[in-house]
C-alpha angles and dihedrals in degrees: 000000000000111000113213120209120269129296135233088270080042092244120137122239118216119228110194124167086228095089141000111264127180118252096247101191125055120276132151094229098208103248104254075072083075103023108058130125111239124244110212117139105132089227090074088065104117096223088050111113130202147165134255089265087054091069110143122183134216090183126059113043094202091061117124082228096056088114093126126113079229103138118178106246126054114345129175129203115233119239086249091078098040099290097256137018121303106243093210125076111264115259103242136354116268081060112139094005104299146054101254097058096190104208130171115272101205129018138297120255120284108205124051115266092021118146117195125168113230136176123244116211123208114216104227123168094344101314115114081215112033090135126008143172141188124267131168121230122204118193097225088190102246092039138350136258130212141200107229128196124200099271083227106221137046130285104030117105123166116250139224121226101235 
C-alpha cells in the first residue's frame, strides 16, 4: 500500500492497489494518468507459464507473435495481472509468454503524482538482465502508468506482477 502526504485535515490517504479509493486531498495527477492503453492479456501474468512455441513479442511489429494489446506510449497494467510490473527477476524463462520476461528493476514511485525513470530488465538464458531499457513510472494514486518504449527485439514483453 502506497501512503500519500498529508491532506488538508493532515490526515494520510491509502492508496492500495486493493481497491479503488478516491484521492481525498487535492493533487493535479499529470494526464497520462487519464490517457493510457490498457495491458490485460492473461499470458503477461509473471507466474504464467508457457512453453518455446508461446513467445509474444513487445517488440517487432512485423512477428508473427505481435498478438499483444501492447501499444508504445503510456500503458497500464489491469488489475487482472497484478495491476503494475513485478520488481524481482522472474523465476524461469517461458514467464509472461515469452523468453525474455521484462520486469522493473527498482521500485515504483512513492508520492502521488511522482514520475521516476526506472530500468526494466529482460530475463534471458538465465541472467535477470541480459537486455534493458528506460521507462518512466508515474504513481497515479489507485494504480501506476508507464511509458513504455518498443522492447526492440523478440522475444521481450513487458509483465504483470500477478
Amino acid at each position: 500500500s502506497v501512503q500519500g502526504p498529508p491532506g488538508p485535515r493532515g490526515e494520510k490517504g491509502d492508496m492500495g492497489m486493493k481497491g479503488e479509493k478516491s484521492v481525498g486531498f487535492p493533487f493535479n495527477l499529470p494526464s497520462q494518468c487519464y490517457k493510457y492503453n490498457v495491458l490485460s492479456e492473461p499470458w503477461r501474468r509473471v507466474s504464467s507459464v508457457g512453453t518455446t512455441y508461446d513467445n509474444r513479442c513487445d517488440g517487432d511489429p512485423s512477428s508473427p507473435r505481435k498478438d499483444s494489446q501492447f501499444k508504445v506510449g503510456w500503458n497500464r497494467f489491469n488489475s487482472s495481472i497484478g495491476g503494475r510490473m513485478p520488481t524481482v527477476c522472474p523465476q524461469s524463462k517461458y514467464r509472461c509468454g515469452t523468453d525474455g520476461p521484462g520486469w522493473l528493476n527498482g521500485t515504483h514511485p512513492t508520492f502521488i503524482a511522482q514520475t521516476v525513470t526506472r530500468t526494466v530488465c529482460y530475463r534471458w538464458s538465465g541472467d535477470c538482465c541480459r537486455a534493458s531499457t528506460t521507462i518512466k513510472v508515474v504513481n497515479c494514486g489507485n494504480y501506476y502508468v508507464y511509458e513504455l518504449p518498443s522492447t526492440g527485439w523478440c522475444f521481450g514483453t513487458y509483465c504483470g506482477d500477478a
